[in-house]
CSV table of C-alpha atoms and ligand atoms in Angstrom, one decimal:
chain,number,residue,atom,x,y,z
T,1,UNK,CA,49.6,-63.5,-37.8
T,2,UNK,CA,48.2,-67.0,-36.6
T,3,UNK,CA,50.7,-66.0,-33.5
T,4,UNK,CA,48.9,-62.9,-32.9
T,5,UNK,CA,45.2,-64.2,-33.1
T,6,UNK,CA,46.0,-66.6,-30.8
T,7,UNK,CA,47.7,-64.3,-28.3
T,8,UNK,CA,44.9,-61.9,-28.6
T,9,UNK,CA,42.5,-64.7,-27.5
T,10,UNK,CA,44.7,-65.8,-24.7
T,11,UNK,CA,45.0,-62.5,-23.1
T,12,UNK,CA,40.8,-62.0,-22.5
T,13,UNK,CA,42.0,-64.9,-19.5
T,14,UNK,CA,44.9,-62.9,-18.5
T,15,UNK,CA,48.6,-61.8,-19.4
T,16,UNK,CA,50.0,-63.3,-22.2
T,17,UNK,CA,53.3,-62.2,-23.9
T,18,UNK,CA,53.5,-60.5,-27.0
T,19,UNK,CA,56.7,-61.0,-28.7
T,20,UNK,CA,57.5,-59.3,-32.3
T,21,UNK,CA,61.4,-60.1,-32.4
T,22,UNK,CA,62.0,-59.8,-36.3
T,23,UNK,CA,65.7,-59.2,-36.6
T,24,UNK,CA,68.5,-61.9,-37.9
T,25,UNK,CA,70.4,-60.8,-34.7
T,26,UNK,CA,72.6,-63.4,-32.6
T,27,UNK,CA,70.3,-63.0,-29.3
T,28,UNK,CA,68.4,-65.9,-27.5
T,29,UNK,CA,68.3,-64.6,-23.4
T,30,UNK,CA,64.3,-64.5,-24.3
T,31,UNK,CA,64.5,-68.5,-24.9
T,32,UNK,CA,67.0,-69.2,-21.6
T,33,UNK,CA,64.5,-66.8,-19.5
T,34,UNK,CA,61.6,-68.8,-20.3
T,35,UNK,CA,60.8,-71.7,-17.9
T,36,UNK,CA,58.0,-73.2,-19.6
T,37,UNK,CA,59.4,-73.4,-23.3
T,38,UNK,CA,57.7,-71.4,-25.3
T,39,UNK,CA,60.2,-69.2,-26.6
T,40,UNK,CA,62.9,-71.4,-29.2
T,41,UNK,CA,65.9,-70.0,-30.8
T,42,UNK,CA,67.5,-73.0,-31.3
T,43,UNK,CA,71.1,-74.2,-32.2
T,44,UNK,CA,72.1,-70.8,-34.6
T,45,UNK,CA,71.4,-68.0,-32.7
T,46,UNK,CA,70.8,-65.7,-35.1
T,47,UNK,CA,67.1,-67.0,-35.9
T,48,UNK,CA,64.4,-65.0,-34.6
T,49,UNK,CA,62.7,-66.6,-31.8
T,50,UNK,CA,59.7,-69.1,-32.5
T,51,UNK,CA,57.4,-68.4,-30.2
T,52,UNK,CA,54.4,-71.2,-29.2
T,53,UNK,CA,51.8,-68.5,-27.0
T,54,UNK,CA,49.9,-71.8,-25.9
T,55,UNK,CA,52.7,-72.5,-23.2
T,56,UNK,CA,53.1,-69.3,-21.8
T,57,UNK,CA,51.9,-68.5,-18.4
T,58,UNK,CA,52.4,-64.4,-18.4
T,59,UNK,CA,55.4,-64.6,-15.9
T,60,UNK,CA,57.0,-61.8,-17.7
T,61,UNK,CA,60.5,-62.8,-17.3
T,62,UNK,CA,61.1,-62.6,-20.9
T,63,UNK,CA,59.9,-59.1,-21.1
T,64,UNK,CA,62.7,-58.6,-18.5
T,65,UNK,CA,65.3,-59.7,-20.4
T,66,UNK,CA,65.0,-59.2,-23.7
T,67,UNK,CA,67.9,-55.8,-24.6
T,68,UNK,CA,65.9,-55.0,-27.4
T,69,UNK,CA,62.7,-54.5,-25.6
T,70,UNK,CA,60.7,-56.8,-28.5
T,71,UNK,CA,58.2,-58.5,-25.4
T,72,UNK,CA,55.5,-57.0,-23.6
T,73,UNK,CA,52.3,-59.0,-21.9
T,74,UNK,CA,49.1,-58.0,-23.1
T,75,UNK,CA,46.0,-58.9,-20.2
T,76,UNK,CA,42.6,-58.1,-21.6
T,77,UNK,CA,40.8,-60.0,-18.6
T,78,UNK,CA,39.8,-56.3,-17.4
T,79,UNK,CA,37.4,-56.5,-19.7
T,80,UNK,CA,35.2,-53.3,-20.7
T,81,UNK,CA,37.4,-51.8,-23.6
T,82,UNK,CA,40.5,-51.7,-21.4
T,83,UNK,CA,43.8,-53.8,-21.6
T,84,UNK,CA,47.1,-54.0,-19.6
T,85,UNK,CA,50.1,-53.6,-21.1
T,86,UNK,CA,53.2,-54.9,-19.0
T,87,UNK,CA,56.4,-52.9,-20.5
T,88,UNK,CA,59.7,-52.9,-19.3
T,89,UNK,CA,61.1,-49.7,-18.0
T,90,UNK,CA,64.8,-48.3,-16.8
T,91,UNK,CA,64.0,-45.6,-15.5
T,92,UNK,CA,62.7,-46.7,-12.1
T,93,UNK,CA,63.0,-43.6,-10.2
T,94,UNK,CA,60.3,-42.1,-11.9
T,95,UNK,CA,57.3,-44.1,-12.3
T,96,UNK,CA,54.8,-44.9,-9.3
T,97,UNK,CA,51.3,-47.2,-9.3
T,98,UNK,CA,48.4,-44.8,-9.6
T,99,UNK,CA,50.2,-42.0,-12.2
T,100,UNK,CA,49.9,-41.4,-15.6
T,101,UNK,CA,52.1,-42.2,-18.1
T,102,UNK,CA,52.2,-42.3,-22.2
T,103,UNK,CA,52.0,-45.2,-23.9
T,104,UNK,CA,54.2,-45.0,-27.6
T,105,UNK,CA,54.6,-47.4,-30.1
T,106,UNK,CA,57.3,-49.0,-32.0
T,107,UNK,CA,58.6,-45.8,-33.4
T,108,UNK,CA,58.2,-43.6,-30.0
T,109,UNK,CA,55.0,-42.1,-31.3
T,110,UNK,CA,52.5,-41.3,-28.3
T,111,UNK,CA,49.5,-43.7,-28.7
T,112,UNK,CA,47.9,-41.8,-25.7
T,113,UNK,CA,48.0,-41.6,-21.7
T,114,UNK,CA,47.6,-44.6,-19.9
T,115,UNK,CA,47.4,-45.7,-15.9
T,116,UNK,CA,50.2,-46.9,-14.3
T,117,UNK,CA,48.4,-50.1,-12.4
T,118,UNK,CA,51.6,-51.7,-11.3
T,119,UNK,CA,55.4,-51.4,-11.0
T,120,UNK,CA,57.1,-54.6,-10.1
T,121,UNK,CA,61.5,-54.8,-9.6
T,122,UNK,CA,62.0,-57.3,-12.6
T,123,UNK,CA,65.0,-59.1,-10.5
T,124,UNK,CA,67.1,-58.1,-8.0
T,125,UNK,CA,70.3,-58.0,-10.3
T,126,UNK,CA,68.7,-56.1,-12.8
T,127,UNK,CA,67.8,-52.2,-13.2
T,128,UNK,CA,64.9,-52.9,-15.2
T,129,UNK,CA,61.2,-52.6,-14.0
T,130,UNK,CA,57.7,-54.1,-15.2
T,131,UNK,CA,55.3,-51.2,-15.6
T,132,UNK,CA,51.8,-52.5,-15.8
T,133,UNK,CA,49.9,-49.7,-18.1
T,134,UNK,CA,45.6,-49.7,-18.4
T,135,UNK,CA,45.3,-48.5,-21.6
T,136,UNK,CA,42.1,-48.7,-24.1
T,137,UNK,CA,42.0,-52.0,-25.8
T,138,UNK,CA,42.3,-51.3,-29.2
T,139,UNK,CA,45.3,-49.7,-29.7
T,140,UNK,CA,47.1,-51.5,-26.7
T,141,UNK,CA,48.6,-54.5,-29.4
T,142,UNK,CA,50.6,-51.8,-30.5
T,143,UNK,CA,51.6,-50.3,-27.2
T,144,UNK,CA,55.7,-50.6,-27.3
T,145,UNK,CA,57.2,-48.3,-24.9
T,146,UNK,CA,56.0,-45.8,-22.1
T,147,UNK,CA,57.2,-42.2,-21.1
T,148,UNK,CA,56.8,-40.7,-17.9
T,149,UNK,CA,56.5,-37.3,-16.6
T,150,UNK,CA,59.6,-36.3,-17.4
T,151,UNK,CA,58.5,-35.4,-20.7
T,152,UNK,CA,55.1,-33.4,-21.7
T,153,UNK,CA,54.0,-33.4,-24.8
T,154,UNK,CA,52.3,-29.8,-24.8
T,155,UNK,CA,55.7,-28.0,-23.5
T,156,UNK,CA,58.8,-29.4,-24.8
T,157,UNK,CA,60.9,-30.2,-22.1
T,158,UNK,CA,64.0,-28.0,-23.9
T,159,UNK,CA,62.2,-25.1,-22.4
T,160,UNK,CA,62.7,-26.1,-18.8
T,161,UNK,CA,66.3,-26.9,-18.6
T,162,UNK,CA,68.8,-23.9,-17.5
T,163,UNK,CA,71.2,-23.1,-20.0
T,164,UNK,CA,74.3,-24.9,-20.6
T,165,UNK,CA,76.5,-22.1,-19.6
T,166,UNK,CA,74.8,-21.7,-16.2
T,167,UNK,CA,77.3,-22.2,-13.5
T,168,UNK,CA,80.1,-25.4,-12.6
T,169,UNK,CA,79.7,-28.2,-15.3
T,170,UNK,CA,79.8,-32.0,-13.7
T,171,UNK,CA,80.0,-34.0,-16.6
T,172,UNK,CA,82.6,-32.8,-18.9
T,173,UNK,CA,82.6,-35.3,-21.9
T,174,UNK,CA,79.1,-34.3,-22.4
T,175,UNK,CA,79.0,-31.1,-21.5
T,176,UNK,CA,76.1,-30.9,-18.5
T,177,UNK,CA,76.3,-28.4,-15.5
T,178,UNK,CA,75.6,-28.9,-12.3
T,179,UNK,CA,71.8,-26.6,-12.7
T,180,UNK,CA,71.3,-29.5,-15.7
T,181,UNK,CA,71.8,-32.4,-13.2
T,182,UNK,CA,69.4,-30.5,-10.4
T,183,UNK,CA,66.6,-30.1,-12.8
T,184,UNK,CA,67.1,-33.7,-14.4
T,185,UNK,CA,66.7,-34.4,-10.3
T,186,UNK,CA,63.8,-32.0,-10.1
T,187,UNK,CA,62.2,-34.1,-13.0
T,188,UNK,CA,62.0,-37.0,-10.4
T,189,UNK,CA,65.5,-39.2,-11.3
T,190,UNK,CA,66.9,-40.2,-8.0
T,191,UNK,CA,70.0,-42.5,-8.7
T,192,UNK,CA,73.2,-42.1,-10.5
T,193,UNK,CA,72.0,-45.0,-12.9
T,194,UNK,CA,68.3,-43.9,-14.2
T,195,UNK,CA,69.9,-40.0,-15.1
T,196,UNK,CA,72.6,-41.5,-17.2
T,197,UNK,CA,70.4,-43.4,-18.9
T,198,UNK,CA,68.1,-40.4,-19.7
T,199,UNK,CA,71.2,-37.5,-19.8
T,200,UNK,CA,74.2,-39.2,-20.9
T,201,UNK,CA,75.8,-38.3,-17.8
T,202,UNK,CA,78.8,-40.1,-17.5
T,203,UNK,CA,78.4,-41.9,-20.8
T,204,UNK,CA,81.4,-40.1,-22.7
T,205,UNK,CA,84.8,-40.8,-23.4
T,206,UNK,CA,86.0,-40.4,-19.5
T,207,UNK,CA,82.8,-43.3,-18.8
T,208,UNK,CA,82.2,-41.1,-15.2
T,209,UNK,CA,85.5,-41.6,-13.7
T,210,UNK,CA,85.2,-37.9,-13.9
T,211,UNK,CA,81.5,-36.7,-12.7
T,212,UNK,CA,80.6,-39.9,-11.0
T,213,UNK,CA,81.6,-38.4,-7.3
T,214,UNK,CA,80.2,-34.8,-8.3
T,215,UNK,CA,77.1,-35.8,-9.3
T,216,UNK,CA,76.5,-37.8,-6.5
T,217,UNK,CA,76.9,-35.2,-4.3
T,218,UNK,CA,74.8,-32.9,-6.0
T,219,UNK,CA,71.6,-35.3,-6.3
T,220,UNK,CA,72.3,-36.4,-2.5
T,221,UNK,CA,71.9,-32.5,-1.8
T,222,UNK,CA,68.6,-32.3,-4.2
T,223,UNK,CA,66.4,-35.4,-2.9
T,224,UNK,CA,67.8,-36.0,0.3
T,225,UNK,CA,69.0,-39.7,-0.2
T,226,UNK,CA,71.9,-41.6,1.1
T,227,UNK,CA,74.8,-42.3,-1.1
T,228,UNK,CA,73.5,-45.8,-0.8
T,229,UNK,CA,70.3,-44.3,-2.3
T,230,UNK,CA,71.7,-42.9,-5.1
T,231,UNK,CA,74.0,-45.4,-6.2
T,232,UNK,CA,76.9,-46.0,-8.6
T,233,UNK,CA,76.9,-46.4,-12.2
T,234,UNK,CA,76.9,-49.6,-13.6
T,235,UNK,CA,80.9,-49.9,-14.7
T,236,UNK,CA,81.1,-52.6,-17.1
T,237,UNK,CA,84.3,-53.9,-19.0
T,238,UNK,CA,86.4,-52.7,-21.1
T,239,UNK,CA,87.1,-49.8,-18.4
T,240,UNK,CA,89.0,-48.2,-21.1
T,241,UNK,CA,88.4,-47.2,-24.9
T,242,UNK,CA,90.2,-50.4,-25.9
T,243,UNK,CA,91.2,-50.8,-30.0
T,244,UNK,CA,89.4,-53.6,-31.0
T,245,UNK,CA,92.3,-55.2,-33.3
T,246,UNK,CA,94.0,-55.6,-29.9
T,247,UNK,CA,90.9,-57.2,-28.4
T,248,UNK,CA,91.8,-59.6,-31.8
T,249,UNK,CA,95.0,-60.3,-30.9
T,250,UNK,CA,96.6,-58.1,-33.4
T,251,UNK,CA,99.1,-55.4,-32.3
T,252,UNK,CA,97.2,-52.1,-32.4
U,1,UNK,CA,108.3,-19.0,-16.3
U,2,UNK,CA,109.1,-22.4,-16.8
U,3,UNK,CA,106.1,-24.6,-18.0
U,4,UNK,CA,107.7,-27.7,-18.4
U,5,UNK,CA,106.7,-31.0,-16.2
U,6,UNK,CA,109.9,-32.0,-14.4
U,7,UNK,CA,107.6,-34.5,-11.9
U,8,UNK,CA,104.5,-36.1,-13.6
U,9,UNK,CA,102.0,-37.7,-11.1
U,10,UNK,CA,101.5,-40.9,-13.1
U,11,UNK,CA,104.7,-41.1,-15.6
U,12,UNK,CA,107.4,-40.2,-12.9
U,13,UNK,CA,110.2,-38.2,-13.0
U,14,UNK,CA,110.8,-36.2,-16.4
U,15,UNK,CA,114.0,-35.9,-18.0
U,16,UNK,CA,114.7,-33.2,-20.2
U,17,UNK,CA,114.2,-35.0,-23.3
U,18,UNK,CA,116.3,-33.7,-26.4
U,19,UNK,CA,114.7,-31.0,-28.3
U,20,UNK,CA,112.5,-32.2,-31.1
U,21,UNK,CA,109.9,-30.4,-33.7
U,22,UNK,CA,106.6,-32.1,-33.6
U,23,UNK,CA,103.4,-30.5,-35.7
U,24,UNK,CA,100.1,-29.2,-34.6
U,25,UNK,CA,97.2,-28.9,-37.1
U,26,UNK,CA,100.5,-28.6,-39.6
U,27,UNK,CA,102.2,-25.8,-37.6
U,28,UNK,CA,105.6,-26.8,-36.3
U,29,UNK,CA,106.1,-26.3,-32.7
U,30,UNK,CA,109.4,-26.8,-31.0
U,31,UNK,CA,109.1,-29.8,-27.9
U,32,UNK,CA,111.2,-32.0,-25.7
U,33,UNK,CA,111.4,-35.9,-27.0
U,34,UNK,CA,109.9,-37.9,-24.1
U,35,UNK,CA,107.7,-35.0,-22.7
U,36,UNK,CA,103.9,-35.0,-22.7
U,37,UNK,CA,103.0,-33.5,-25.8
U,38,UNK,CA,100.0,-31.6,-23.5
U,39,UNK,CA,103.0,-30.6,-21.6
U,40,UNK,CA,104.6,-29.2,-24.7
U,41,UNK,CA,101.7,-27.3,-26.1
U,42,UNK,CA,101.6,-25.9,-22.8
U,43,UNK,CA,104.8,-24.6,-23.0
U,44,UNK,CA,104.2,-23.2,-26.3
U,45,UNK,CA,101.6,-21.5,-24.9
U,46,UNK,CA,98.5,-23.8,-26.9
U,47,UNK,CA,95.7,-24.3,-24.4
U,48,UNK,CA,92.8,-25.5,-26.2
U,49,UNK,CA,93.1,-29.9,-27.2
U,50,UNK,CA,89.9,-29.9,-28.9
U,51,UNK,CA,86.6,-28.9,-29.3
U,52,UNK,CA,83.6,-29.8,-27.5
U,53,UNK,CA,81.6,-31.7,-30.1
U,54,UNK,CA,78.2,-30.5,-28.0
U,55,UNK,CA,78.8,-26.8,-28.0
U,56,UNK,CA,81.9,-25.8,-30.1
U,57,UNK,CA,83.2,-24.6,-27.0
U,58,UNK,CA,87.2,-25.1,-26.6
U,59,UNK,CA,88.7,-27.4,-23.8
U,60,UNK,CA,91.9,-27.7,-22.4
U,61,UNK,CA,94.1,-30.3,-20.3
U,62,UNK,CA,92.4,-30.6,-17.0
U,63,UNK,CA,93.1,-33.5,-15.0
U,64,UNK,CA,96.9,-33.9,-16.6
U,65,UNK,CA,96.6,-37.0,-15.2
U,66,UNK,CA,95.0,-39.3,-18.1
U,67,UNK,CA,91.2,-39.3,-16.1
U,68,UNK,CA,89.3,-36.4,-17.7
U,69,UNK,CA,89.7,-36.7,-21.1
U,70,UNK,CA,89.9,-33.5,-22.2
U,71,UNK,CA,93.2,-33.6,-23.8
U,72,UNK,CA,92.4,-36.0,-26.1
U,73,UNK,CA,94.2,-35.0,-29.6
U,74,UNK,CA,94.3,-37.0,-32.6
U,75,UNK,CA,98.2,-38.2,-32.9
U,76,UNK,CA,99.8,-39.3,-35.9
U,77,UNK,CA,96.5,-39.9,-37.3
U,78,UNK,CA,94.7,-42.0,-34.2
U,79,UNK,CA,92.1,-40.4,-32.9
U,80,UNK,CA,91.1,-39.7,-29.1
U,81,UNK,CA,94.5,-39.9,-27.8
U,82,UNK,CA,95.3,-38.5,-24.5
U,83,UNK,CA,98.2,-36.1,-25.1
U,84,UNK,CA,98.6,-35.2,-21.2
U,85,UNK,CA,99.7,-39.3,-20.7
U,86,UNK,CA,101.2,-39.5,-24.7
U,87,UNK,CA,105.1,-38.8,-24.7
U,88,UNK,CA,106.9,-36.5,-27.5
U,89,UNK,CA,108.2,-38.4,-30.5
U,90,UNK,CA,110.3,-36.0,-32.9
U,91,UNK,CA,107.9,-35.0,-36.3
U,92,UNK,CA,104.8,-36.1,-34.3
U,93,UNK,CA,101.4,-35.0,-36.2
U,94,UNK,CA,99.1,-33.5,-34.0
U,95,UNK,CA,95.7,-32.1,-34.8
U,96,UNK,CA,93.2,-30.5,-32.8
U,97,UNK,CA,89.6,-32.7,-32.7
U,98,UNK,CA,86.2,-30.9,-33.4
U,99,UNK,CA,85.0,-27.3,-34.8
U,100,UNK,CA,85.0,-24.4,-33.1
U,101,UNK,CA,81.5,-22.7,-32.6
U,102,UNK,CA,80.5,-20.6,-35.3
G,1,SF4,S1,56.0,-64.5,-20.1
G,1,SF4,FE1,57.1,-66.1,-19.1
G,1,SF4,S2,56.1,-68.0,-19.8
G,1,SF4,FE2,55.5,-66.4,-21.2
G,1,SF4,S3,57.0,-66.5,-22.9
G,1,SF4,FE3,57.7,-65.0,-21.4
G,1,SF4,S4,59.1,-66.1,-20.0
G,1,SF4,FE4,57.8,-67.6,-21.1
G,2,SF4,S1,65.8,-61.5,-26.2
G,2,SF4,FE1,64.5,-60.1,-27.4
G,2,SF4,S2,65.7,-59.4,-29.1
G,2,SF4,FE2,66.7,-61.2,-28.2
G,2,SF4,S3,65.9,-62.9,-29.5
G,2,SF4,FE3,64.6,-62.7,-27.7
G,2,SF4,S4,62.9,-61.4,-28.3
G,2,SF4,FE4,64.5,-61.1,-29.8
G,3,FES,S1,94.2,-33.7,-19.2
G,3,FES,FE1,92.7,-35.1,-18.3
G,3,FES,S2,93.0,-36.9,-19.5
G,3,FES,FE2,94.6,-35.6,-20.2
């Protein structure tokens, strides 16, 4: 908790990060992202990242990086009850400067709304986005995650979506029609990449070899964008469902 | 009419295999060795592979071609194979994935 106090001071002067990585997982891109040192794993990586606040210079690179999403910078420098929370965010399509947005904790829970101050592209390899949120100070320590308009809390988004058997389907694995992906395009996702994160398009067994070039077409049609706009997914290996006792070496 | 695959897009050229028995969710059905076995349920008149774990709702071969997915059967016990790209093996267990919808 010494950690915490510490950070809590540092971030009245401006962003600090705010790392709670508590896991015994083999995972250190936190401590290679950091240029200043203040994030050690260490020879086994498996340790959970020690994590010295009094080098760290609010860069936000590690909140980038990390997959499990276990850094965010806290800035308290706006002084009069209000704090910043920088959060990384996928979903880039959907979130502008001056909106709302709610800010959840840990478990998903909505803390509350917040403003959207700032969206920053994390690096150009990488998806991922730094969503600066103004949120009231003291609940923003435990601010984890944000959620966009894409969800309401007061009308559950269920009740908005066509039903399933509502013309052509474009994903078959999972089962979405083509009125599923327009609405999911309605709800403001604009590339190939952000609605597969939030649908599961193209995340089945076929991995979009199947509804990649459909879908494409069908959110060029609804927003207007280029191909070049919209994307690809992201393929990554193995292309295949691959057994992993052949990935082992052993005969499957 | 003849259902059989005599030119398969990706596996070539289909000989008529020799007749086999292979066994679908324990019911024999008669197939040629070598053929795809979506080819031989086909024949047999068998259209649905499996059922859609999100609705219940039966699919079929679509693609034939090893892309969609759709066929995929569990075969002798390994689950997910695609039977449109899986040739015929005499006594072959074959059972259809998933539960139909209520
Ligand atoms: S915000 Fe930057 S300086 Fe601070 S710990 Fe993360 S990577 Fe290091
Ligand atoms: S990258 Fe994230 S999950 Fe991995 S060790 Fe660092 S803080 Fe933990
Ligand atoms: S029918 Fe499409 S993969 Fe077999």
């Amino acid at each position: 908790m010494e950690v915490m106090r510490e950070v809590w001071e540092m971030a009245a002067k401006g962003a600090v990060a705010v790392l709670v990585c508590r896991e015994q997982i083999p995972c250190n891109p936190c401590e290679e992202a950091c240029r200043r040192g203040a994030i050690v794993v260490g020879e086994d990586i498996c340790t959970p990242p020690r994590y010295d606040p009094s080098r760290c210079d609010g860069c936000g690179r590690c909140v980038a990086i990390c997959p499990g999403m276990a850094v965010v910078l806290l800035d308290r420098s706006p002084g009069g009850g209000r704090a910043r929370v920088t959060l990384p965010y996928e979903m880039r399509d959907a979130v502008e400067a001056g909106g709302e947005a709610w800010a959840l904790d840990a478990e998903g829970v909505p803390l509350g709304k917040g403003r959207i101050v700032r969206t920053a592209k994390a690096s150009r390899k990488d998806a991922a986005m730094l969503v600066t949120l103004e949120v009231p100070e003291e609940w923003s320590l435990k601010v984890k995650g944000l959620r966009v308009r894409v969800m309401s809390l007061e009308a559950p988004q269920e009740a908005e979506m066509p039903s399933r058997d509502e013309g052509r389907t474009v994903c078959r694995c999972e089962e979405i029609s083509c009125a599923e992906a327009q609405a999911y395009a309605a709800m403001g996702f604009r590339s190939l990449g952000a609605l597969r994160r939030y649908s599961r398009i193209g995340l089945g067994y076929c991995q979009g070899r199947f509804c990649q070039t459909m879908l494409a077409g069908e959110l060029q049609e609804a927003t207007s964008r280029t191909p070049e706009e919209v994307g690809t997914f992201r393929v990554r290996p193995p292309v295949r469902p691959v057994k992993l006792s052949r990935l082992g070496g052993e005969d499957g | 009419m003849n259902l059989r695959v005599g030119r398969h897009a990706v596996l070539g050229e289909m000989e008529a295999g020799r007749p086999v028995t292979i066994y679908v969710d324990g019911e024999p059905v008669p197939a040629r060795e070598g053929e795809p076995v979506a080819a031989a349920l086909y024949a047999v008149g068998i259209r649905t592979t499996r059922y859609s774990p999100r609705s219940g709702e039966p699919r079929g071969p679509f693609c034939m071609i090893g892309r969609c997915t759709e066929c995929a059967m569990t075969v002798d016990g390994v689950p997910n194979v695609r039977t449109c790209l899986t040739a015929v093996r005499d006594g072959m267990e074959v059972e259809t994935p998933g539960r139909k919808k209520p």
